[in-house]
Amino acid sequence: MQKLLLLGDEAIAQAAIDGGISGVYAYPGTPSTEIMEYVQASKTAKENNIRALWSANEKTAMESALGMSYAGKRAMVCMKHVGLNVAADAFVNAAITGANGGLVIIAADDPSMHSSQNEQDSRFYGKFALIPILEPSNQQEAYDMTRYAFELSERMRIPVLLRITTRLAHSRTGVECSNPEKQNDLKLPDNLRQFVLLPAIARKQYRELLGKQAQMEAASAESGYNRIIEGSDKNLGIIACGLSYNYLLENYTNGKLEHPVLKIGQYPLPLDLVNELYESCEEILVLEDGYPVIEELLRGMLNKGKTIKGRLDGTLPRDGELNPVIVGYALGKKHLQGSAVPDLVKNRPPKLCDGCAHNDAFLALNEALAPYGRGRVFSDIGCYTLSALEPLEAINSCVDMGASITMAIGAADAGLVPAVAAIGDSTFTHSGMTGLLDAVNNNSPITVIILDNSTTGMTGGQTSSAFGKIDNIVRGLGVAEEHIKVLKPLRKYHDENVAVIKEELKYQGVSVIIPRRECIQTLNRRMRQKAKAKTMNI
Amino acid sequence: MKKDIILAGVGGQGILSIAACIGLAALEESLYLKQAEVHGMSQRGGAVQSNLRLSSDPIASDLIPTGKADLIIAVEPMESLRYLPMLDPNGWIITSINPFINIPDYPEMEDLMKEIWKLPRYITLDANSMAKDCGSIKAANMVVLGAATPFLGLEQSSIESAVKNLFKNKGDEIVELNLKAVQAGRDHALKQM
Ligand SMILES: Cc1ncc(C[n+]2csc(CCOP(=O)(O)OP(=O)(O)O)c2C)c(N)n1
Ligand code: SF4
């Protein structure tokens, strides 16, 4: 088979296509976005009618995938790690219903928070939901494990979680693909009550899930993704999970290690293998590119056994992603350092593009709010979050998708009036709509600014579920017509825009202001495509 | 054969096309390759880098260890200095001297150049005007790629076929322009080495 040069994300997408999925469901989020984008661009996926559209959020994506699994077909759902918080209700309960067609969930974690607000480890969710977890160490394994995950899911009738991290997601290398499979036929679950989680049925289903744990562990021992690599120096045994295995090998020329290593790629952990390593070595070093999940289990609450080294005893840093140097230090290796960065090298923080509509919107908001003083703007996640930094310094919160409107409600309840919420269009349909309904029902004195740049800007300009729908959604949720104002965020309308915002800040109920102008990047891309289409026609 | 390369620039400057060319050329020579890219947040005018590793043997880590990079290829002079801790004591810096100024405290050009000139091994080039001479300033990153070619350990013919491959959809004229840009960069580096 031919080798393709693929990102980790793309390897997963190609494996899912080859693995006979009928649909992929996702909401964008770095570092998971390229999985869906690859399927969307794939000719094979199109020919095979694989459903590949963005969902409104991770929960709707997870549920749609579960529905496809109910109908007997293979489905994949992809998200960044914090997306799993949003999808958690569906995710945890999908473990209780179990799967019919193969159901694979991809969670892309972001240790070191390259583009995220935390570095939570999705393996905790997998363990919480009591389902198998796969953790590839490289792009080839990402491909192979995705193929295996569908097979495992159908064999055990449970969803399977595949956990990757940023480095694997966004690193490119040659990947060998294997023979494609056909899609499943439509097939209802044998038991039509399998997905009805009434307590009496749920209890039975839960016991069934518990009963499968031994099988899951057996699968972890048999799959080949967990294995001991022998080594003669048993003073130290090493457990290397996922990507950390590469960082370990990097420290030994030709990959020749003197210590025994247990390479982990599948959970629940195969106890026999862990025990074999533990019994044969004096000390254990645990390498995990994420939280100290295994390390904590091995230490136990009282830490009375053998010395367990890792993130909890300071051998490795407690936070942040691993790399070959950090892992080398943990093994007592010395690493070169090039020369220091000269002082004159200055930070270059990300910022809004020149001409970005958000800039004009916030300049107007800042001016309108000036009489009230700073500290009243609750915001959300997207390009507009960059307005927290100089020179705008316009917003005062960014917590989780949708939190702007609801935090403004609480602050207004506490007496902070006016309170302002500033939220992007995609974030609004992701998780802002229900909060706005709360505000309407509360008659909260808040001003909600929905920054409509007609795209999902931060993650690269994916189609926004909100496109063309915001005004009607806002109306439908019950915001009074005279307090819905659409602005054109351009410098030449600055004074008018300030006046409108000032007026609404005075209103003692819910008002919604919608600055609407397309994202410059999306606009440029659209223009380029248009020009290209035109030349092709000639 | 083993080359560890840091590509550096500012989001939107096109370091990924340099990476793509080197990657295609390495594939043509059946080398192993790993390329860690930066996506997401930092693309908005922030500092971006990519770790590119080529080797005749399988490569373990996607990330280059500090002090091990053979080359830093930068399309911006301040960015060329940001990754110095990664550079091997015998490594080279290849950088454009055209500044991308989008911060208020960008250093004086003169001071910046002095820092670069302190390094033992560097190639500096005015990639923008060289690209303009070849036909378009847009080819500046290909000029920088060209200046790096004497250090890559790849056949020049593989690089050229990679450039052809990468730009073939844009027509013969664009292919020619970019090939010219690569050659101009290469000639410059060979003279300055
Ligand atoms: C739960 C969750 N899902 C996804 C993301 C990733 N994410 C961050 S910002 C963003 C896009 C926001 O788009 P929009 O609200 O339209 O604002 P814009 O970037 O266009 O200004 C996404 C998808 C996240 N941080 N959290
Ligand atoms: S990508 Fe679009 S929304 Fe984001 S900063 Fe640039 S112009 Fe603004």
mmCIF file with all atom_site columns, C-alpha atoms in Angstrom, chain A residues 299-441:
data_model
loop_
_atom_site.group_PDB
_atom_site.id
_atom_site.type_symbol
_atom_site.label_atom_id
_atom_site.label_alt_id
_atom_site.label_comp_id
_atom_site.label_asym_id
_atom_site.label_entity_id
_atom_site.label_seq_id
_atom_site.pdbx_PDB_ins_code
_atom_site.Cartn_x
_atom_site.Cartn_y
_atom_site.Cartn_z
_atom_site.occupancy
_atom_site.B_iso_or_equiv
_atom_site.pdbx_formal_charge
_atom_site.auth_seq_id
_atom_site.auth_comp_id
_atom_site.auth_asym_id
_atom_site.auth_atom_id
_atom_site.pdbx_PDB_model_num
ATOM 1   C CA . ARG A 1 299 ? 1.208   5.270  43.917 1.00 0.00 ? 299 ARG A CA 1
ATOM 2   C CA . GLY A 1 300 ? -2.122  4.799  45.565 1.00 0.00 ? 300 GLY A CA 1
ATOM 3   C CA . MET A 1 301 ? -3.350  7.174  48.226 1.00 0.00 ? 301 MET A CA 1
ATOM 4   C CA . LEU A 1 302 ? -0.674  6.241  50.766 1.00 0.00 ? 302 LEU A CA 1
ATOM 5   C CA . ASN A 1 303 ? 2.263   5.738  48.417 1.00 0.00 ? 303 ASN A CA 1
ATOM 6   C CA . LYS A 1 304 ? 3.680   2.937  50.503 1.00 0.00 ? 304 LYS A CA 1
ATOM 7   C CA . GLY A 1 305 ? 4.974   0.689  47.740 1.00 0.00 ? 305 GLY A CA 1
ATOM 8   C CA . LYS A 1 306 ? 7.982   1.068  45.482 1.00 0.00 ? 306 LYS A CA 1
ATOM 9   C CA . THR A 1 307 ? 9.231   4.470  44.432 1.00 0.00 ? 307 THR A CA 1
ATOM 10  C CA . ILE A 1 308 ? 7.065   5.771  41.620 1.00 0.00 ? 308 ILE A CA 1
ATOM 11  C CA . LYS A 1 309 ? 8.614   8.659  39.710 1.00 0.00 ? 309 LYS A CA 1
ATOM 12  C CA . GLY A 1 310 ? 6.795   11.035 37.446 1.00 0.00 ? 310 GLY A CA 1
ATOM 13  C CA . ARG A 1 311 ? 4.865   14.250 37.626 1.00 0.00 ? 311 ARG A CA 1
ATOM 14  C CA . LEU A 1 312 ? 3.830   13.893 41.264 1.00 0.00 ? 312 LEU A CA 1
ATOM 15  C CA . ASP A 1 313 ? 7.297   13.629 42.821 1.00 0.00 ? 313 ASP A CA 1
ATOM 16  C CA . GLY A 1 314 ? 8.888   16.360 40.706 1.00 0.00 ? 314 GLY A CA 1
ATOM 17  C CA . THR A 1 315 ? 10.875  14.077 38.394 1.00 0.00 ? 315 THR A CA 1
ATOM 18  C CA . LEU A 1 316 ? 8.806   15.609 35.607 1.00 0.00 ? 316 LEU A CA 1
ATOM 19  C CA . PRO A 1 317 ? 7.061   18.998 35.670 1.00 0.00 ? 317 PRO A CA 1
ATOM 20  C CA . ARG A 1 318 ? 3.539   18.806 37.098 1.00 0.00 ? 318 ARG A CA 1
ATOM 21  C CA . ASP A 1 319 ? 2.028   20.634 34.106 1.00 0.00 ? 319 ASP A CA 1
ATOM 22  C CA . GLY A 1 320 ? 2.688   21.176 30.418 1.00 0.00 ? 320 GLY A CA 1
ATOM 23  C CA . GLU A 1 321 ? 3.438   18.811 27.568 1.00 0.00 ? 321 GLU A CA 1
ATOM 24  C CA . LEU A 1 322 ? 6.426   16.499 27.620 1.00 0.00 ? 322 LEU A CA 1
ATOM 25  C CA . ASN A 1 323 ? 9.281   16.722 25.129 1.00 0.00 ? 323 ASN A CA 1
ATOM 26  C CA . PRO A 1 324 ? 12.483  14.759 24.539 1.00 0.00 ? 324 PRO A CA 1
ATOM 27  C CA . VAL A 1 325 ? 14.529  17.064 26.752 1.00 0.00 ? 325 VAL A CA 1
ATOM 28  C CA . ILE A 1 326 ? 12.257  16.897 29.809 1.00 0.00 ? 326 ILE A CA 1
ATOM 29  C CA . VAL A 1 327 ? 12.063  13.124 29.471 1.00 0.00 ? 327 VAL A CA 1
ATOM 30  C CA . GLY A 1 328 ? 15.850  12.984 29.074 1.00 0.00 ? 328 GLY A CA 1
ATOM 31  C CA . TYR A 1 329 ? 16.378  14.907 32.300 1.00 0.00 ? 329 TYR A CA 1
ATOM 32  C CA . ALA A 1 330 ? 14.081  12.466 34.101 1.00 0.00 ? 330 ALA A CA 1
ATOM 33  C CA . LEU A 1 331 ? 16.442  9.710  32.953 1.00 0.00 ? 331 LEU A CA 1
ATOM 34  C CA . GLY A 1 332 ? 19.516  11.598 34.091 1.00 0.00 ? 332 GLY A CA 1
ATOM 35  C CA . LYS A 1 333 ? 20.590  12.477 30.550 1.00 0.00 ? 333 LYS A CA 1
ATOM 36  C CA . LYS A 1 334 ? 22.313  15.725 29.748 1.00 0.00 ? 334 LYS A CA 1
ATOM 37  C CA . HIS A 1 335 ? 21.012  17.887 26.967 1.00 0.00 ? 335 HIS A CA 1
ATOM 38  C CA . LEU A 1 336 ? 22.704  20.545 24.968 1.00 0.00 ? 336 LEU A CA 1
ATOM 39  C CA . GLN A 1 337 ? 21.300  24.034 25.003 1.00 0.00 ? 337 GLN A CA 1
ATOM 40  C CA . GLY A 1 338 ? 22.031  26.313 22.097 1.00 0.00 ? 338 GLY A CA 1
ATOM 41  C CA . SER A 1 339 ? 22.783  29.921 22.925 1.00 0.00 ? 339 SER A CA 1
ATOM 42  C CA . ALA A 1 340 ? 20.295  32.027 24.862 1.00 0.00 ? 340 ALA A CA 1
ATOM 43  C CA . VAL A 1 341 ? 17.601  34.107 23.201 1.00 0.00 ? 341 VAL A CA 1
ATOM 44  C CA . PRO A 1 342 ? 18.935  37.687 22.981 1.00 0.00 ? 342 PRO A CA 1
ATOM 45  C CA . ASP A 1 343 ? 17.041  40.215 25.104 1.00 0.00 ? 343 ASP A CA 1
ATOM 46  C CA . LEU A 1 344 ? 16.028  42.259 22.115 1.00 0.00 ? 344 LEU A CA 1
ATOM 47  C CA . VAL A 1 345 ? 13.751  39.473 20.885 1.00 0.00 ? 345 VAL A CA 1
ATOM 48  C CA . LYS A 1 346 ? 10.293  40.612 21.914 1.00 0.00 ? 346 LYS A CA 1
ATOM 49  C CA . ASN A 1 347 ? 7.106   38.653 22.360 1.00 0.00 ? 347 ASN A CA 1
ATOM 50  C CA . ARG A 1 348 ? 4.775   38.660 19.438 1.00 0.00 ? 348 ARG A CA 1
ATOM 51  C CA . PRO A 1 349 ? 1.373   37.804 20.876 1.00 0.00 ? 349 PRO A CA 1
ATOM 52  C CA . PRO A 1 350 ? -1.420  36.832 18.488 1.00 0.00 ? 350 PRO A CA 1
ATOM 53  C CA . LYS A 1 351 ? -3.767  39.687 17.670 1.00 0.00 ? 351 LYS A CA 1
ATOM 54  C CA . LEU A 1 352 ? -6.811  40.613 15.630 1.00 0.00 ? 352 LEU A CA 1
ATOM 55  C CA . CYS A 1 353 ? -6.105  40.864 11.890 1.00 0.00 ? 353 CYS A CA 1
ATOM 56  C CA . ASP A 1 354 ? -5.878  44.327 10.362 1.00 0.00 ? 354 ASP A CA 1
ATOM 57  C CA . GLY A 1 355 ? -9.371  45.389 9.389  1.00 0.00 ? 355 GLY A CA 1
ATOM 58  C CA . CYS A 1 356 ? -11.076 42.831 11.636 1.00 0.00 ? 356 CYS A CA 1
ATOM 59  C CA . ALA A 1 357 ? -14.671 43.805 12.388 1.00 0.00 ? 357 ALA A CA 1
ATOM 60  C CA . HIS A 1 358 ? -14.235 42.889 16.067 1.00 0.00 ? 358 HIS A CA 1
ATOM 61  C CA . ASN A 1 359 ? -11.804 45.773 16.432 1.00 0.00 ? 359 ASN A CA 1
ATOM 62  C CA . ASP A 1 360 ? -14.362 48.343 15.310 1.00 0.00 ? 360 ASP A CA 1
ATOM 63  C CA . ALA A 1 361 ? -17.076 46.770 17.445 1.00 0.00 ? 361 ALA A CA 1
ATOM 64  C CA . PHE A 1 362 ? -14.943 46.917 20.596 1.00 0.00 ? 362 PHE A CA 1
ATOM 65  C CA . LEU A 1 363 ? -13.730 50.459 19.923 1.00 0.00 ? 363 LEU A CA 1
ATOM 66  C CA . ALA A 1 364 ? -17.380 51.515 19.883 1.00 0.00 ? 364 ALA A CA 1
ATOM 67  C CA . LEU A 1 365 ? -18.230 49.458 22.966 1.00 0.00 ? 365 LEU A CA 1
ATOM 68  C CA . ASN A 1 366 ? -15.260 50.853 24.904 1.00 0.00 ? 366 ASN A CA 1
ATOM 69  C CA . GLU A 1 367 ? -16.358 54.386 24.184 1.00 0.00 ? 367 GLU A CA 1
ATOM 70  C CA . ALA A 1 368 ? -19.994 53.720 25.054 1.00 0.00 ? 368 ALA A CA 1
ATOM 71  C CA . LEU A 1 369 ? -18.973 52.097 28.338 1.00 0.00 ? 369 LEU A CA 1
ATOM 72  C CA . ALA A 1 370 ? -16.456 54.770 29.325 1.00 0.00 ? 370 ALA A CA 1
ATOM 73  C CA . PRO A 1 371 ? -18.867 56.653 31.644 1.00 0.00 ? 371 PRO A CA 1
ATOM 74  C CA . TYR A 1 372 ? -19.532 53.468 33.650 1.00 0.00 ? 372 TYR A CA 1
ATOM 75  C CA . GLY A 1 373 ? -15.878 52.505 34.101 1.00 0.00 ? 373 GLY A CA 1
ATOM 76  C CA . ARG A 1 374 ? -14.101 49.261 33.267 1.00 0.00 ? 374 ARG A CA 1
ATOM 77  C CA . GLY A 1 375 ? -14.804 45.688 34.328 1.00 0.00 ? 375 GLY A CA 1
ATOM 78  C CA . ARG A 1 376 ? -18.335 45.084 33.031 1.00 0.00 ? 376 ARG A CA 1
ATOM 79  C CA . VAL A 1 377 ? -17.829 42.993 29.912 1.00 0.00 ? 377 VAL A CA 1
ATOM 80  C CA . PHE A 1 378 ? -18.263 39.228 30.087 1.00 0.00 ? 378 PHE A CA 1
ATOM 81  C CA . SER A 1 379 ? -17.004 37.551 26.990 1.00 0.00 ? 379 SER A CA 1
ATOM 82  C CA . ASP A 1 380 ? -16.413 34.219 25.412 1.00 0.00 ? 380 ASP A CA 1
ATOM 83  C CA . ILE A 1 381 ? -14.079 32.171 23.244 1.00 0.00 ? 381 ILE A CA 1
ATOM 84  C CA . GLY A 1 382 ? -13.114 33.132 19.714 1.00 0.00 ? 382 GLY A CA 1
ATOM 85  C CA . CYS A 1 383 ? -10.929 35.622 17.865 1.00 0.00 ? 383 CYS A CA 1
ATOM 86  C CA . TYR A 1 384 ? -12.677 38.374 19.810 1.00 0.00 ? 384 TYR A CA 1
ATOM 87  C CA . THR A 1 385 ? -11.107 37.062 23.036 1.00 0.00 ? 385 THR A CA 1
ATOM 88  C CA . LEU A 1 386 ? -7.903  38.718 21.810 1.00 0.00 ? 386 LEU A CA 1
ATOM 89  C CA . SER A 1 387 ? -9.586  42.039 22.620 1.00 0.00 ? 387 SER A CA 1
ATOM 90  C CA . ALA A 1 388 ? -8.720  41.305 26.266 1.00 0.00 ? 388 ALA A CA 1
ATOM 91  C CA . LEU A 1 389 ? -5.125  42.317 25.463 1.00 0.00 ? 389 LEU A CA 1
ATOM 92  C CA . GLU A 1 390 ? -3.678  45.708 24.620 1.00 0.00 ? 390 GLU A CA 1
ATOM 93  C CA . PRO A 1 391 ? -4.590  47.948 22.992 1.00 0.00 ? 391 PRO A CA 1
ATOM 94  C CA . LEU A 1 392 ? -8.337  47.251 23.361 1.00 0.00 ? 392 LEU A CA 1
ATOM 95  C CA . GLU A 1 393 ? -8.482  45.663 26.837 1.00 0.00 ? 393 GLU A CA 1
ATOM 96  C CA . ALA A 1 394 ? -12.193 45.481 26.251 1.00 0.00 ? 394 ALA A CA 1
ATOM 97  C CA . ILE A 1 395 ? -13.335 42.280 27.962 1.00 0.00 ? 395 ILE A CA 1
ATOM 98  C CA . ASN A 1 396 ? -13.113 40.862 31.456 1.00 0.00 ? 396 ASN A CA 1
ATOM 99  C CA . SER A 1 397 ? -13.928 37.184 31.166 1.00 0.00 ? 397 SER A CA 1
ATOM 100 C CA . CYS A 1 398 ? -13.431 34.143 28.948 1.00 0.00 ? 398 CYS A CA 1
ATOM 101 C CA . VAL A 1 399 ? -14.320 30.879 30.661 1.00 0.00 ? 399 VAL A CA 1
ATOM 102 C CA . ASP A 1 400 ? -16.204 28.400 28.501 1.00 0.00 ? 400 ASP A CA 1
ATOM 103 C CA . MET A 1 401 ? -18.295 28.595 25.339 1.00 0.00 ? 401 MET A CA 1
ATOM 104 C CA . GLY A 1 402 ? -21.492 30.510 26.102 1.00 0.00 ? 402 GLY A CA 1
ATOM 105 C CA . ALA A 1 403 ? -20.552 31.731 29.583 1.00 0.00 ? 403 ALA A CA 1
ATOM 106 C CA . SER A 1 404 ? -20.652 35.403 28.613 1.00 0.00 ? 404 SER A CA 1
ATOM 107 C CA . ILE A 1 405 ? -24.436 35.807 28.583 1.00 0.00 ? 405 ILE A CA 1
ATOM 108 C CA . THR A 1 406 ? -25.061 33.729 31.671 1.00 0.00 ? 406 THR A CA 1
ATOM 109 C CA . MET A 1 407 ? -22.262 35.353 33.685 1.00 0.00 ? 407 MET A CA 1
ATOM 110 C CA . ALA A 1 408 ? -23.730 38.733 32.765 1.00 0.00 ? 408 ALA A CA 1
ATOM 111 C CA . ILE A 1 409 ? -27.098 37.545 34.108 1.00 0.00 ? 409 ILE A CA 1
ATOM 112 C CA . GLY A 1 410 ? -25.533 36.602 37.453 1.00 0.00 ? 410 GLY A CA 1
ATOM 113 C CA . ALA A 1 411 ? -23.529 39.811 37.695 1.00 0.00 ? 411 ALA A CA 1
ATOM 114 C CA . ALA A 1 412 ? -26.628 41.870 36.887 1.00 0.00 ? 412 ALA A CA 1
ATOM 115 C CA . ASP A 1 413 ? -28.556 39.925 39.546 1.00 0.00 ? 413 ASP A CA 1
ATOM 116 C CA . ALA A 1 414 ? -25.801 40.923 41.951 1.00 0.00 ? 414 ALA A CA 1
ATOM 117 C CA . GLY A 1 415 ? -26.300 44.578 41.027 1.00 0.00 ? 415 GLY A CA 1
ATOM 118 C CA . LEU A 1 416 ? -23.709 45.168 38.310 1.00 0.00 ? 416 LEU A CA 1
ATOM 119 C CA . VAL A 1 417 ? -25.889 47.182 35.920 1.00 0.00 ? 417 VAL A CA 1
ATOM 120 C CA . PRO A 1 418 ? -25.311 47.574 33.057 1.00 0.00 ? 418 PRO A CA 1
ATOM 121 C CA . ALA A 1 419 ? -23.621 44.240 32.493 1.00 0.00 ? 419 ALA A CA 1
ATOM 122 C CA . VAL A 1 420 ? -22.498 43.411 28.981 1.00 0.00 ? 420 VAL A CA 1
ATOM 123 C CA . ALA A 1 421 ? -21.985 40.076 27.227 1.00 0.00 ? 421 ALA A CA 1
ATOM 124 C CA . ALA A 1 422 ? -19.851 39.893 24.078 1.00 0.00 ? 422 ALA A CA 1
ATOM 125 C CA . ILE A 1 423 ? -20.141 36.608 22.198 1.00 0.00 ? 423 ILE A CA 1
ATOM 126 C CA . GLY A 1 424 ? -19.229 35.375 18.683 1.00 0.00 ? 424 GLY A CA 1
ATOM 127 C CA . ASP A 1 425 ? -21.830 34.090 16.234 1.00 0.00 ? 425 ASP A CA 1
ATOM 128 C CA . SER A 1 426 ? -20.627 30.510 16.294 1.00 0.00 ? 426 SER A CA 1
ATOM 129 C CA . THR A 1 427 ? -20.257 30.554 20.066 1.00 0.00 ? 427 THR A CA 1
ATOM 130 C CA . PHE A 1 428 ? -23.791 31.933 20.314 1.00 0.00 ? 428 PHE A CA 1
ATOM 131 C CA . THR A 1 429 ? -25.339 28.973 18.511 1.00 0.00 ? 429 THR A CA 1
ATOM 132 C CA . HIS A 1 430 ? -22.928 26.586 20.273 1.00 0.00 ? 430 HIS A CA 1
ATOM 133 C CA . SER A 1 431 ? -24.058 27.490 23.784 1.00 0.00 ? 431 SER A CA 1
ATOM 134 C CA . GLY A 1 432 ? -25.333 31.061 23.983 1.00 0.00 ? 432 GLY A CA 1
ATOM 135 C CA . MET A 1 433 ? -28.950 30.623 22.913 1.00 0.00 ? 433 MET A CA 1
ATOM 136 C CA . THR A 1 434 ? -30.154 28.885 26.063 1.00 0.00 ? 434 THR A CA 1
ATOM 137 C CA . GLY A 1 435 ? -28.475 31.557 28.192 1.00 0.00 ? 435 GLY A CA 1
ATOM 138 C CA . LEU A 1 436 ? -30.251 34.270 26.237 1.00 0.00 ? 436 LEU A CA 1
ATOM 139 C CA . LEU A 1 437 ? -33.553 32.514 26.941 1.00 0.00 ? 437 LEU A CA 1
ATOM 140 C CA . ASP A 1 438 ? -32.692 32.644 30.662 1.00 0.00 ? 438 ASP A CA 1
ATOM 141 C CA . ALA A 1 439 ? -31.998 36.368 30.326 1.00 0.00 ? 439 ALA A CA 1
ATOM 142 C CA . VAL A 1 440 ? -35.345 36.961 28.599 1.00 0.00 ? 440 VAL A CA 1
ATOM 143 C CA . ASN A 1 441 ? -37.228 34.943 31.213 1.00 0.00 ? 441 ASN A CA 1
#
